[in-house]
Short mmCIF file of C-alpha atoms in Angstrom, two decimals:
data_model
loop_
_atom_site.label_atom_id
_atom_site.label_comp_id
_atom_site.label_asym_id
_atom_site.label_seq_id
_atom_site.Cartn_x
_atom_site.Cartn_y
_atom_site.Cartn_z
CA UNK C 1 13.10 17.87 -0.63
CA UNK C 2 9.50 13.88 -5.03
CA UNK C 3 7.79 14.10 -1.75
CA UNK C 4 6.08 11.36 -0.87
CA UNK C 5 5.61 10.22 -4.82
CA UNK C 6 9.64 9.94 -4.48
CA UNK C 7 10.72 6.77 -2.59
CA UNK C 8 13.91 8.77 -1.75
CA UNK C 9 15.21 12.16 -2.43
CA UNK C 10 19.13 12.38 -1.34
CA UNK C 11 21.86 15.11 -0.72
CA UNK C 12 24.99 14.75 -2.13
CA UNK C 13 26.87 17.37 -0.10
CA UNK C 14 30.07 18.49 1.09
CA UNK C 15 30.89 19.67 4.48
CA UNK C 16 33.52 22.63 3.29
CA UNK C 17 30.73 23.77 0.44
CA UNK C 18 28.06 24.59 3.12
CA UNK C 19 30.37 25.97 5.51
CA UNK C 20 30.98 29.16 2.90
CA UNK C 21 27.20 29.53 2.81
CA UNK C 22 26.63 29.34 6.35
CA UNK C 23 26.91 33.30 7.07
CA UNK C 24 23.47 33.78 5.13
CA UNK C 25 21.63 32.77 8.32
CA UNK C 26 18.04 34.54 8.57
CA UNK C 27 15.01 34.75 7.90
CA UNK C 28 13.94 32.77 4.72
CA UNK C 29 10.60 33.26 4.41
CA UNK C 30 7.73 35.78 3.81
CA UNK C 31 6.29 37.68 6.87
CA UNK C 32 3.74 36.72 8.97
CA UNK C 33 4.68 33.21 7.67
CA UNK C 34 8.51 33.60 8.68
CA UNK C 35 6.95 34.61 12.02
CA UNK C 36 5.17 31.51 12.77
CA UNK C 37 7.28 29.21 11.37
CA UNK C 38 10.50 30.50 13.68
CA UNK C 39 8.08 30.33 16.71
CA UNK C 40 7.09 27.11 16.09
CA UNK C 41 10.05 25.74 14.94
CA UNK C 42 12.52 26.87 17.35
CA UNK C 43 15.87 25.17 18.12
CA UNK C 44 18.33 25.37 20.87
CA UNK C 45 21.66 24.10 22.13
CA UNK C 46 22.30 22.11 25.17
CA UNK C 47 25.06 24.28 27.01
CA UNK C 48 25.82 21.00 28.98
CA UNK C 49 25.65 18.23 26.11
CA UNK C 50 29.14 17.37 25.84
CA UNK C 51 31.18 18.34 22.82
CA UNK C 52 32.24 15.63 20.50
CA UNK C 53 36.14 14.92 19.90
CA UNK C 54 38.37 14.19 17.07
CA UNK C 55 37.66 10.38 16.93
CA UNK C 56 33.87 11.39 17.23
CA UNK C 57 33.94 13.71 14.43
CA UNK C 58 35.91 11.39 12.47
CA UNK C 59 33.76 8.71 12.58
CA UNK C 60 30.54 11.01 12.12
CA UNK C 61 31.98 12.13 8.75
CA UNK C 62 33.21 8.36 7.72
CA UNK C 63 29.28 7.18 8.08
CA UNK C 64 26.73 7.45 5.30
CA UNK C 65 23.73 9.25 7.59
CA UNK C 66 19.96 8.89 6.36
CA UNK C 67 17.22 11.10 7.93
CA UNK C 68 13.69 9.26 6.98
CA UNK C 69 11.91 12.25 7.37
CA UNK C 70 11.28 16.00 6.95
CA UNK C 71 7.82 17.90 6.50
CA UNK C 72 9.89 21.32 5.60
CA UNK C 73 8.47 21.36 2.37
CA UNK C 74 4.88 22.52 3.65
CA UNK C 75 6.97 25.80 4.92
CA UNK C 76 7.77 28.99 2.82
CA UNK C 77 11.61 28.09 3.31
CA UNK C 78 13.77 28.32 0.75
CA UNK C 79 15.87 25.42 1.49
CA UNK C 80 19.03 26.33 -0.20
CA UNK C 81 19.41 29.02 2.67
CA UNK C 82 20.89 28.02 5.88
CA UNK C 83 18.02 28.77 8.45
CA UNK C 84 18.47 29.69 11.58
CA UNK C 85 14.92 27.92 13.08
CA UNK C 86 13.49 24.59 11.86
CA UNK C 87 15.65 21.47 11.91
CA UNK C 88 15.99 20.96 8.14
CA UNK C 89 17.61 22.68 5.37
CA UNK C 90 20.38 21.49 2.17
CA UNK C 91 23.40 23.26 3.91
CA UNK C 92 22.69 22.09 7.20
CA UNK C 93 22.47 18.82 6.13
CA UNK C 94 25.76 19.30 4.27
CA UNK C 95 27.30 20.15 7.58
CA UNK C 96 26.09 17.62 9.03
CA UNK C 97 27.33 15.02 6.96
CA UNK C 98 23.69 14.05 5.83
CA UNK C 99 23.89 11.79 2.77
CA UNK C 100 20.40 11.06 2.22
CA UNK C 101 16.92 12.82 3.17
CA UNK C 102 13.35 11.94 2.73
CA UNK C 103 11.12 14.73 2.30
CA UNK C 104 7.70 14.21 3.19
CA UNK C 105 4.83 15.76 1.46
CA UNK C 106 2.04 16.98 4.44
CA UNK C 107 -1.52 17.17 2.98
CA UNK C 108 -2.89 16.99 6.13
CA UNK C 109 -2.76 17.49 9.62
CA UNK C 110 -5.53 16.81 12.15
CA UNK C 111 -6.31 19.26 15.11
CA UNK C 112 -7.94 17.07 17.48
CA UNK C 113 -6.40 14.34 19.43
CA UNK C 114 -5.99 11.05 19.38
CA UNK C 115 -5.10 11.48 15.56
CA UNK C 116 -6.88 8.21 15.18
CA UNK C 117 -10.12 9.50 16.16
CA UNK C 118 -9.61 12.58 13.58
CA UNK C 119 -8.29 11.12 10.27
CA UNK C 120 -11.06 12.35 7.98
CA UNK C 121 -12.02 14.79 5.12
CA UNK C 122 -14.37 16.06 6.94
CA UNK C 123 -12.22 17.16 10.25
CA UNK C 124 -10.42 20.44 10.61
CA UNK C 125 -7.35 20.64 9.07
CA UNK C 126 -4.09 22.59 9.96
CA UNK C 127 -1.94 21.91 6.23
CA UNK C 128 -5.08 23.20 4.94
CA UNK C 129 -4.99 26.22 6.80
CA UNK C 130 -1.46 26.91 6.37
CA UNK C 131 -1.46 26.47 3.12
CA UNK C 132 -4.25 29.22 2.85
CA UNK C 133 -2.30 32.06 4.75
CA UNK C 134 0.91 30.79 2.13
CA UNK C 135 -1.43 31.56 -0.50
CA UNK C 136 -1.02 28.01 -1.97
CA UNK C 137 -3.90 25.60 -3.20
CA UNK C 138 -5.27 24.88 -0.25
CA UNK C 139 -9.06 23.19 -1.15
CA UNK C 140 -7.66 20.21 -2.87
CA UNK C 141 -5.55 17.92 -0.99
CA UNK C 142 -4.30 16.50 -4.68
CA UNK C 143 -3.34 20.54 -5.33
CA UNK C 144 -1.58 20.79 -2.14
CA UNK C 145 0.81 17.46 -2.85
CA UNK C 146 1.06 18.69 -6.14
CA UNK C 147 2.33 22.15 -5.01
CA UNK C 148 5.22 20.50 -2.46
CA UNK C 149 6.36 18.38 -5.48
CA UNK C 150 6.74 21.10 -7.85
CA UNK C 151 8.47 22.96 -4.93
CA UNK C 152 10.83 20.43 -4.44
CA UNK C 153 11.89 19.98 -7.93
CA UNK C 154 12.33 24.09 -8.67
CA UNK C 155 14.57 23.42 -5.48
CA UNK C 156 16.65 20.67 -7.16
CA UNK C 157 16.62 22.64 -10.32
CA UNK C 158 18.27 26.05 -8.73
CA UNK C 159 20.78 23.60 -6.78
CA UNK C 160 22.03 22.52 -10.07
CA UNK C 161 23.17 26.42 -10.59
CA UNK C 162 24.24 27.00 -7.08
CA UNK C 163 27.56 27.03 -5.44
CA UNK C 164 26.39 25.32 -2.61
CA UNK C 165 25.62 21.26 -2.58
CA UNK C 166 23.67 19.87 -5.05
CA UNK C 167 20.71 17.33 -4.95
CA UNK C 168 20.08 14.28 -6.30
CA UNK C 169 16.96 12.85 -6.33
CA UNK C 170 16.76 9.18 -5.72
CA UNK C 171 14.19 7.13 -7.77
CA UNK C 172 15.03 3.39 -7.03
CA UNK C 173 17.29 1.52 -5.34
CA UNK C 174 20.18 1.28 -8.25
CA UNK C 175 20.87 5.41 -7.96
CA UNK C 176 20.88 5.15 -3.95
CA UNK C 177 23.50 2.32 -4.61
CA UNK C 178 25.01 4.41 -6.80
CA UNK C 179 25.28 7.27 -4.70
CA UNK C 180 26.93 5.38 -1.70
CA UNK C 181 29.93 3.95 -3.88
CA UNK C 182 30.22 7.88 -5.18
CA UNK C 183 30.53 9.09 -1.46
CA UNK C 184 32.73 6.11 -0.76
CA UNK C 185 35.25 7.19 -3.27
CA UNK C 186 34.43 10.72 -3.34
CA UNK C 187 35.39 13.21 -0.70
CA UNK C 188 33.56 16.11 -1.59
CA UNK C 189 30.94 14.25 -3.93
CA UNK C 190 28.87 17.82 -4.05
CA UNK C 191 31.30 18.95 -6.40
CA UNK C 192 30.53 16.59 -8.77
CA UNK C 193 27.43 16.97 -10.98
CA UNK C 194 24.06 15.43 -10.09
CA UNK C 195 21.73 13.83 -12.03
CA UNK C 196 18.05 14.53 -11.36
CA UNK C 197 16.09 13.74 -14.05
CA UNK C 198 14.77 15.01 -17.15
CA UNK C 199 13.91 18.80 -16.66
CA UNK C 200 11.99 18.76 -19.69
CA UNK C 201 8.96 15.86 -18.39
CA UNK C 202 6.21 16.88 -17.26
CA UNK C 203 4.76 16.85 -13.73
CA UNK C 204 2.88 13.58 -14.58
CA UNK C 205 5.64 11.74 -16.33
CA UNK C 206 8.07 12.67 -13.23
CA UNK C 207 5.46 11.20 -11.03
CA UNK C 208 4.98 8.17 -13.25
CA UNK C 209 8.28 7.91 -13.10
CA UNK C 210 8.36 7.33 -9.03
CA UNK C 211 5.75 4.16 -9.78
CA UNK C 212 2.34 6.58 -8.52
CA UNK C 213 -0.11 7.78 -10.96
CA UNK C 214 -1.74 11.23 -10.10
CA UNK C 215 -4.89 11.06 -9.16
CA UNK C 216 -7.36 14.07 -8.51
CA UNK C 217 -9.18 14.83 -5.44
#
């Protein structure tokens, strides 16, 4: 959604494809993690906010929209399903015409404020506690990072076999320009097969392909 290792991960999607998936809203993670996620990541509509008119919607869907940060890989949530909590999943990206999304990879989340005084390996770490509850690697920062990277690539692979939007990881500027051009030519780019790299590559090879070498922690 690769996080941190990849410079950019983008979504090639169509609003029409996402609308068909919308009725599947609901819990997307195991309890009690889903309850914690739902409680901490709530959202609500503003009843006083003005509704966009037809011209507003036309302009919105004509733009190439990019969001530069999402922490959703730290949660035990299926990003291919429409969720009724949190701010991000692939179907809502498609419905909102999000063309490109950067997935951040959370490995350390300080407990104390201000954070500039608590960024230490010896300080309490919310990210490690969450990983422990989710039964993920929690002792090693590198282990937490690789788990989220593998989770992202698993989501990419599953998106290729789903009826919904396909995820196309962007690893360099040329691939980003190709995506922008493809979306400008095609009204529904998600109907086209998206390239997402060689599935046979090892995890280390995938990391190196993004210009970063894995290090143990």
